[in-house]
Structures are given as C-alpha cells and as structure tokens.
C-alpha cells in the first residue's frame, strides 16, 4: 500500500486516501480517511459514518489506521462486511479495494484532499433525510466504477436476491439472482438465447449503469446450474478465446452471408464448417448465428473466421 497513515505514495507525491461510495444511496460521496484513529460505521446516529438502511447494523464495522496500515473490522454485524467479494472479520485494506456494507459499495481511493470529514457527514445526513426516490432499485452504480465480475462476486458472497439489470447505450441485460446464485440471464428480453450465453455476453460489458431490482417470482424456460465462480472462470476463458481471434472476427452485429455464386466446392468443407454454413443460411448476424448454434461462442467464432478466410462466407 502507501506510505502509511491513510496516504498513498505515487511517484514521490503523497496523496490522501478516502472512502468513495460507488453504489447505493450515498453514491458519489467521499469520506476522507484519518491520518490516525478510526471511523465507526453503522446505523446509529452517534457514529462517524452513518448509513441509514435496514441491512446495516447499529454498529456494523470500523475502519482504522494502525502503524501506517488501514484495516477494516466487522463489529458482529447481522449481515456482515465484505471486501473484494469475501466476507471478512478483520482485514487489511489497500487502495482500490471494494467494501460492501448493506447496499453501499465503498472503494478505497486516492483523493485530492478537497473533501473534509465535516463535509462528508453533512452530505450523508442530507441524503439520509431526503425523500426516498421513486425507483424500485435497492442498489445502483456504474460498471465503469465496479466491474461486473467484481460486482457479481460481491453479490454471491453477500447472498443477494433480485434482478441485476445492466443498461448500456444500446442494450439491457438482466441477471436473475437467488441467494447469491445466478438463475437466469437475458439480453434485451430475448429468452430464446441460452441463459449461459446471455450471461457471458453481459459479462464483457464495461460501460453502463447497474441496478439491483427486487426479486421477480416467475418460471424460467431453463436455469443456470453453475456457481458464480464457475461462470466467471468460463466467461473469462471464452473472452480470452474470442480476443485471440483479434480483428479477424467481425463485431457480433455484423451481417454474415454466403456469397452467390459460391465458387468454393462444399465437398472441401469440414462437417463443423457445414454446420456453420447452415446457420449462415438461416440467420442474419454473427450474434444470431452464435445464439442458435448450440455450441460455445468461441467454437463458432473460430469456424466463422476460417470460413471467411476461405471465401465460404462474407461479412457486410
């Protein structure tokens, strides 16, 4: 970590550290860390950092500076304290760590030092006393601030239930959670796509707003059985495979067609290539082909690239 006492040393410059709210009702607020001493967090109005919400205990946790290091200690809270997706009793903190308390995700950040403790407390008090927003979301934030894999690990560890909705400029993804486990996923409401495929598509998004909405009681056409840890590992593996293809793989919304006339003889194509050619006959875009292939996206992508190079397919 840094040079000690709540500061981060970057190329000879000593920057103070702060706790920045990147989700929850206090999103955007920043609470400076002290040079020494502690910040007690909880629902009680007598504490240093007051989080007014039901999931926060009266005395929930404390963050303190000791011999140049910063620590978080849970104070026997009902719902627990989480750091980087793991439930903790006591742990050392470093710049970049993400803390989940109640519905607030708090990030340890380097600060310009412009915010005082008094300013932070006043802002939080104003937010707590304000009339609740009409939104049904219990938690909101930016996936540019907290990446989806990190967010899902936090939700898994804290056993969240609800619909994680991610909204970008072009798409809306929905991930249904029950007690921290992924049940189902869909992009733009299209439930004909296998839910694991939809989950992996959403996982790579890096811009947009997330909202944790209340649980929806409903039946799913099929459910995801894999753990979040397994889904994240497989999602990262598939992402690596897709990236390996580089610019040879067109964007997912590219229209794929079979040239007419087709000069290449079909007898030279492999069975896997013929299957993908049939997909190209029946589907318009690369994404649509992958959605209905019944095979993992990287396998389809690799065959598509080979067919494009051989002239069996054209991208437009």
Coordinates of C-alpha atoms in Angstrom, one line a residue:
X1 CA 0.0 0.0 0.0
X2 CA 1.1 3.6 0.5
X3 CA 3.5 5.4 2.8
X4 CA 1.2 4.9 5.8
X5 CA -1.3 6.8 7.9
X6 CA -4.1 6.8 5.3
X7 CA -1.9 8.1 2.4
X8 CA -0.8 6.7 -1.0
X9 CA 2.7 7.4 -2.3
X10 CA 2.6 7.8 -6.1
X11 CA 5.9 8.7 -7.8
X12 CA 7.0 10.8 -4.8
X13 CA 3.7 12.5 -4.3
X14 CA 1.8 11.7 -1.1
X15 CA -1.9 11.5 -1.8
X16 CA -4.5 11.1 1.0
X17 CA -6.8 8.1 0.8
X18 CA -10.6 8.3 1.1
X19 CA -13.7 6.1 1.0
X20 CA -15.7 6.8 -2.1
X21 CA -19.3 5.5 -2.4
X22 CA -19.6 3.9 -5.9
X23 CA -23.1 2.5 -5.4
X24 CA -26.0 2.8 -3.0
X25 CA -28.0 5.8 -1.8
X26 CA -24.8 7.7 -0.9
X27 CA -23.2 7.2 -4.4
X28 CA -20.7 9.9 -5.3
X29 CA -19.9 10.8 -1.7
X30 CA -16.4 10.7 -0.4
X31 CA -15.3 10.2 3.2
X32 CA -11.7 11.1 4.0
X33 CA -9.6 8.6 5.9
X34 CA -7.9 10.0 9.0
X35 CA -4.1 10.2 9.4
X36 CA -4.7 8.1 12.6
X37 CA -7.7 6.8 14.5
X38 CA -10.8 5.1 13.4
X39 CA -14.1 5.5 11.6
X40 CA -17.0 3.6 13.1
X41 CA -19.7 2.7 10.6
X42 CA -23.3 1.8 11.3
X43 CA -26.9 2.9 11.5
X44 CA -26.6 4.7 14.9
X45 CA -26.7 8.5 14.6
X46 CA -23.8 8.7 17.1
X47 CA -21.3 7.1 14.8
X48 CA -18.7 8.6 12.5
X49 CA -20.2 7.2 9.2
X50 CA -24.0 6.8 9.5
X51 CA -25.6 4.5 6.9
X52 CA -29.3 4.8 7.3
X53 CA -30.7 1.5 5.9
X54 CA -32.2 -1.7 7.3
X55 CA -29.3 -4.0 6.2
X56 CA -26.8 -2.1 8.3
X57 CA -26.4 -2.9 12.0
X58 CA -26.3 -0.1 14.6
X59 CA -22.6 -0.7 15.0
X60 CA -21.6 -2.5 11.8
X61 CA -17.9 -2.1 11.2
X62 CA -14.9 0.1 11.8
X63 CA -12.1 1.2 9.6
X64 CA -8.9 2.3 11.4
X65 CA -5.3 3.3 10.8
X66 CA -2.7 1.4 12.8
X67 CA 1.1 1.7 12.4
X68 CA 0.7 3.1 8.9
X69 CA -1.8 0.4 7.7
X70 CA -5.5 0.6 7.2
X71 CA -7.8 -2.2 8.4
X72 CA -11.5 -3.0 8.4
X73 CA -13.0 -4.9 11.3
X74 CA -16.6 -6.2 11.3
X75 CA -18.3 -5.5 14.7
X76 CA -20.5 -8.5 14.8
X77 CA -23.0 -7.1 12.3
X78 CA -26.1 -9.1 11.3
X79 CA -25.5 -9.1 7.5
X80 CA -21.7 -9.0 7.5
X81 CA -18.9 -6.9 5.9
X82 CA -17.3 -7.8 2.6
X83 CA -14.1 -6.8 0.9
X84 CA -13.5 -7.7 -2.7
X85 CA -16.2 -10.3 -2.6
X86 CA -15.1 -12.1 0.6
X87 CA -16.9 -11.9 3.9
X88 CA -14.4 -10.7 6.5
X89 CA -14.0 -10.3 10.2
X90 CA -10.8 -8.2 10.1
X91 CA -8.6 -7.5 7.1
X92 CA -6.1 -5.0 5.8
X93 CA -7.2 -2.5 3.2
X94 CA -5.4 -1.2 0.2
X95 CA -6.1 1.4 -2.5
X96 CA -8.6 0.0 -5.0
X97 CA -10.3 -2.4 -2.5
X98 CA -14.1 -2.5 -2.6
X99 CA -16.1 -2.8 0.6
X100 CA -19.8 -3.9 0.7
X101 CA -21.8 -2.8 3.7
X102 CA -25.6 -3.1 3.3
X103 CA -26.3 -1.8 -0.2
X104 CA -23.3 0.5 -0.4
X105 CA -20.2 -0.4 -2.3
X106 CA -17.3 1.8 -1.0
X107 CA -14.0 2.0 -2.8
X108 CA -10.6 2.9 -1.2
X109 CA -9.3 5.7 -3.5
X110 CA -6.6 8.3 -3.7
X111 CA -8.2 11.7 -3.1
X112 CA -7.3 15.3 -3.9
X113 CA -8.0 16.1 -0.2
X114 CA -10.6 18.7 -1.0
X115 CA -13.4 16.9 1.0
X116 CA -13.4 17.2 4.8
X117 CA -15.0 14.8 7.3
X118 CA -17.5 17.5 8.2
X119 CA -18.5 18.0 4.6
X120 CA -18.8 14.2 4.1
X121 CA -21.0 13.9 7.2
X122 CA -23.2 16.8 6.2
X123 CA -23.7 15.3 2.7
X124 CA -24.6 11.9 4.1
X125 CA -27.1 13.5 6.5
X126 CA -28.7 15.4 3.7
X127 CA -29.1 12.2 1.7
X128 CA -30.5 10.2 4.6
X129 CA -33.1 12.9 5.4
X130 CA -34.1 13.3 1.8
X131 CA -37.4 11.9 0.5
X132 CA -36.8 8.4 -0.9
X133 CA -36.6 8.2 -4.7
X134 CA -39.5 6.5 -6.5
X135 CA -37.1 4.0 -8.1
X136 CA -37.6 0.3 -7.0
X137 CA -33.8 -0.2 -7.3
X138 CA -32.2 -1.3 -4.0
X139 CA -28.7 -0.6 -5.3
X140 CA -27.3 1.3 -8.2
X141 CA -24.0 2.3 -9.7
X142 CA -21.7 2.4 -12.7
X143 CA -20.0 -0.7 -14.1
X144 CA -17.1 1.6 -15.1
X145 CA -16.5 2.0 -11.3
X146 CA -17.1 -1.6 -10.3
X147 CA -16.6 -4.2 -12.9
X148 CA -19.3 -6.8 -13.4
X149 CA -17.1 -9.8 -12.3
X150 CA -16.3 -7.9 -9.0
X151 CA -19.9 -6.9 -8.6
X152 CA -21.1 -10.5 -9.1
X153 CA -18.6 -11.8 -6.6
X154 CA -19.8 -9.3 -4.0
X155 CA -23.4 -10.3 -4.6
X156 CA -22.5 -14.0 -4.4
X157 CA -20.6 -13.6 -1.1
X158 CA -23.4 -11.5 0.4
X159 CA -26.1 -13.8 -1.0
X160 CA -28.1 -11.1 -2.7
X161 CA -31.5 -11.9 -4.3
X162 CA -33.0 -9.8 -7.1
X163 CA -32.6 -8.9 -10.7
X164 CA -29.3 -7.3 -11.6
X165 CA -30.1 -5.0 -14.6
X166 CA -27.3 -3.5 -16.6
X167 CA -28.2 -0.7 -19.0
X168 CA -25.8 0.4 -21.8
X169 CA -26.4 2.9 -24.6
X170 CA -27.6 0.0 -26.9
X171 CA -28.6 -2.9 -24.7
X172 CA -30.2 -4.0 -21.4
X173 CA -29.0 -7.2 -19.7
X174 CA -30.8 -8.9 -16.9
X175 CA -29.2 -11.4 -14.5
X176 CA -31.6 -13.1 -12.0
X177 CA -30.0 -13.8 -8.6
X178 CA -31.4 -16.0 -5.8
X179 CA -29.4 -16.1 -2.6
X180 CA -26.3 -15.1 -4.4
X181 CA -26.7 -17.7 -7.2
X182 CA -27.4 -16.9 -10.9
X183 CA -30.6 -18.5 -12.0
X184 CA -31.1 -17.0 -15.4
X185 CA -29.8 -14.2 -17.8
X186 CA -31.2 -12.5 -20.9
X187 CA -30.1 -9.7 -23.2
X188 CA -32.8 -7.3 -24.4
X189 CA -35.5 -9.6 -23.1
X190 CA -34.7 -12.4 -25.6
X191 CA -35.2 -15.6 -23.6
X192 CA -34.7 -17.8 -26.7
X193 CA -30.9 -17.5 -26.2
X194 CA -29.5 -20.0 -23.7
X195 CA -29.1 -18.2 -20.4
X196 CA -25.4 -19.1 -20.0
X197 CA -24.7 -17.5 -23.4
X198 CA -26.6 -14.4 -22.4
X199 CA -24.6 -14.2 -19.1
X200 CA -21.2 -14.4 -20.9
X201 CA -22.3 -11.7 -23.4
X202 CA -23.3 -9.4 -20.5
X203 CA -20.1 -10.2 -18.6
X204 CA -17.8 -8.4 -21.0
X205 CA -19.7 -5.1 -20.9
X206 CA -17.6 -2.4 -19.3
X207 CA -19.8 0.7 -19.6
X208 CA -23.3 1.3 -18.3
X209 CA -25.4 1.5 -15.2
X210 CA -26.4 -1.3 -12.9
X211 CA -29.5 -1.6 -10.8
X212 CA -30.3 -4.3 -8.3
X213 CA -34.1 -4.7 -8.6
X214 CA -36.4 -6.7 -6.3
X215 CA -36.8 -10.4 -6.9
X216 CA -39.3 -11.4 -9.6
X217 CA -41.4 -14.5 -8.9
X218 CA -41.6 -16.4 -12.2
X219 CA -40.8 -19.6 -14.1
X220 CA -37.7 -19.7 -16.3
X221 CA -37.5 -21.8 -19.6
X222 CA -34.3 -23.2 -18.2
X223 CA -31.9 -22.3 -15.4
X224 CA -28.2 -21.9 -14.9
X225 CA -26.7 -24.6 -12.6
X226 CA -23.1 -23.4 -12.4
X227 CA -21.8 -21.4 -9.5
X228 CA -20.9 -17.8 -10.0
X229 CA -17.2 -18.7 -9.6
X230 CA -17.6 -21.3 -12.4
X231 CA -19.5 -18.9 -14.6
X232 CA -16.8 -16.2 -14.1
X233 CA -14.0 -18.6 -14.9
X234 CA -15.7 -19.9 -18.0
X235 CA -16.7 -16.4 -19.1
X236 CA -13.1 -15.2 -18.8
X237 CA -11.9 -18.3 -20.7
X238 CA -14.3 -17.6 -23.6
X239 CA -13.4 -14.0 -23.6
X240 CA -9.7 -14.9 -24.0
X241 CA -10.5 -17.3 -26.8
X242 CA -12.5 -14.6 -28.7
X243 CA -9.8 -12.0 -28.2
X244 CA -7.3 -14.4 -29.6
X245 CA -9.1 -14.2 -33.0
X246 CA -8.4 -10.4 -33.0
X247 CA -9.6 -8.3 -35.9
X248 CA -10.3 -11.5 -38.0
X249 CA -13.6 -11.8 -36.0
X250 CA -16.2 -9.3 -37.1
X251 CA -18.3 -7.5 -34.5
X252 CA -21.3 -9.6 -33.3
X253 CA -23.9 -7.5 -35.1
X254 CA -22.2 -7.9 -38.5
X255 CA -24.4 -9.5 -41.2
X256 CA -22.9 -12.8 -42.4
X257 CA -23.9 -14.2 -45.7
X258 CA -22.9 -16.9 -48.2
X259 CA -21.6 -15.4 -51.5
X260 CA -23.6 -16.1 -54.6
X261 CA -22.4 -17.6 -56.7
X262 CA -20.3 -19.7 -54.3
X263 CA -17.1 -20.7 -56.1
X264 CA -15.7 -22.8 -53.3
X265 CA -16.8 -26.5 -53.5
X266 CA -18.8 -27.6 -50.5
X267 CA -17.1 -31.0 -50.5
X268 CA -13.9 -29.4 -49.3
X269 CA -15.7 -28.1 -46.1
X270 CA -15.5 -30.0 -42.8
X271 CA -18.7 -31.1 -41.0
X272 CA -18.2 -28.3 -38.5
X273 CA -17.9 -25.8 -41.3
X274 CA -21.1 -27.2 -43.0
X275 CA -23.0 -26.7 -39.7
X276 CA -21.9 -23.1 -39.5
X277 CA -22.8 -22.5 -43.2
X278 CA -26.3 -23.8 -42.5
X279 CA -26.5 -21.3 -39.6
X280 CA -25.5 -18.5 -42.1
X281 CA -28.3 -19.6 -44.4
X282 CA -30.9 -19.3 -41.7
X283 CA -29.6 -16.4 -39.6
X284 CA -28.6 -12.8 -40.5
X285 CA -26.0 -11.7 -37.9
X286 CA -23.0 -13.3 -36.3
X287 CA -24.7 -12.9 -32.9
X288 CA -27.8 -14.6 -34.2
X289 CA -25.7 -17.5 -35.5
X290 CA -24.0 -17.9 -32.2
X291 CA -27.3 -17.7 -30.3
X292 CA -28.7 -20.7 -32.2
X293 CA -25.6 -22.8 -32.7
X294 CA -25.9 -25.0 -29.6
X295 CA -22.1 -24.6 -29.2
X296 CA -20.0 -22.2 -27.2
X297 CA -19.4 -18.8 -28.9
X298 CA -15.6 -19.3 -29.3
X299 CA -16.0 -22.5 -31.2
X300 CA -18.5 -20.9 -33.6
X301 CA -16.3 -17.8 -33.9
X302 CA -13.3 -19.8 -34.8
X303 CA -15.1 -21.6 -37.6
X304 CA -16.6 -18.4 -38.9
X305 CA -13.1 -16.8 -39.2
X306 CA -11.9 -19.9 -41.1
X307 CA -14.9 -19.7 -43.5
X308 CA -14.4 -16.0 -44.1
X309 CA -10.7 -16.6 -44.9
X310 CA -11.6 -19.4 -47.3
X311 CA -14.3 -17.4 -49.0
X312 CA -17.3 -19.5 -47.9
X313 CA -18.7 -16.6 -46.0
X314 CA -18.8 -12.8 -46.4
X315 CA -19.2 -10.2 -43.8
X316 CA -21.1 -7.0 -44.6

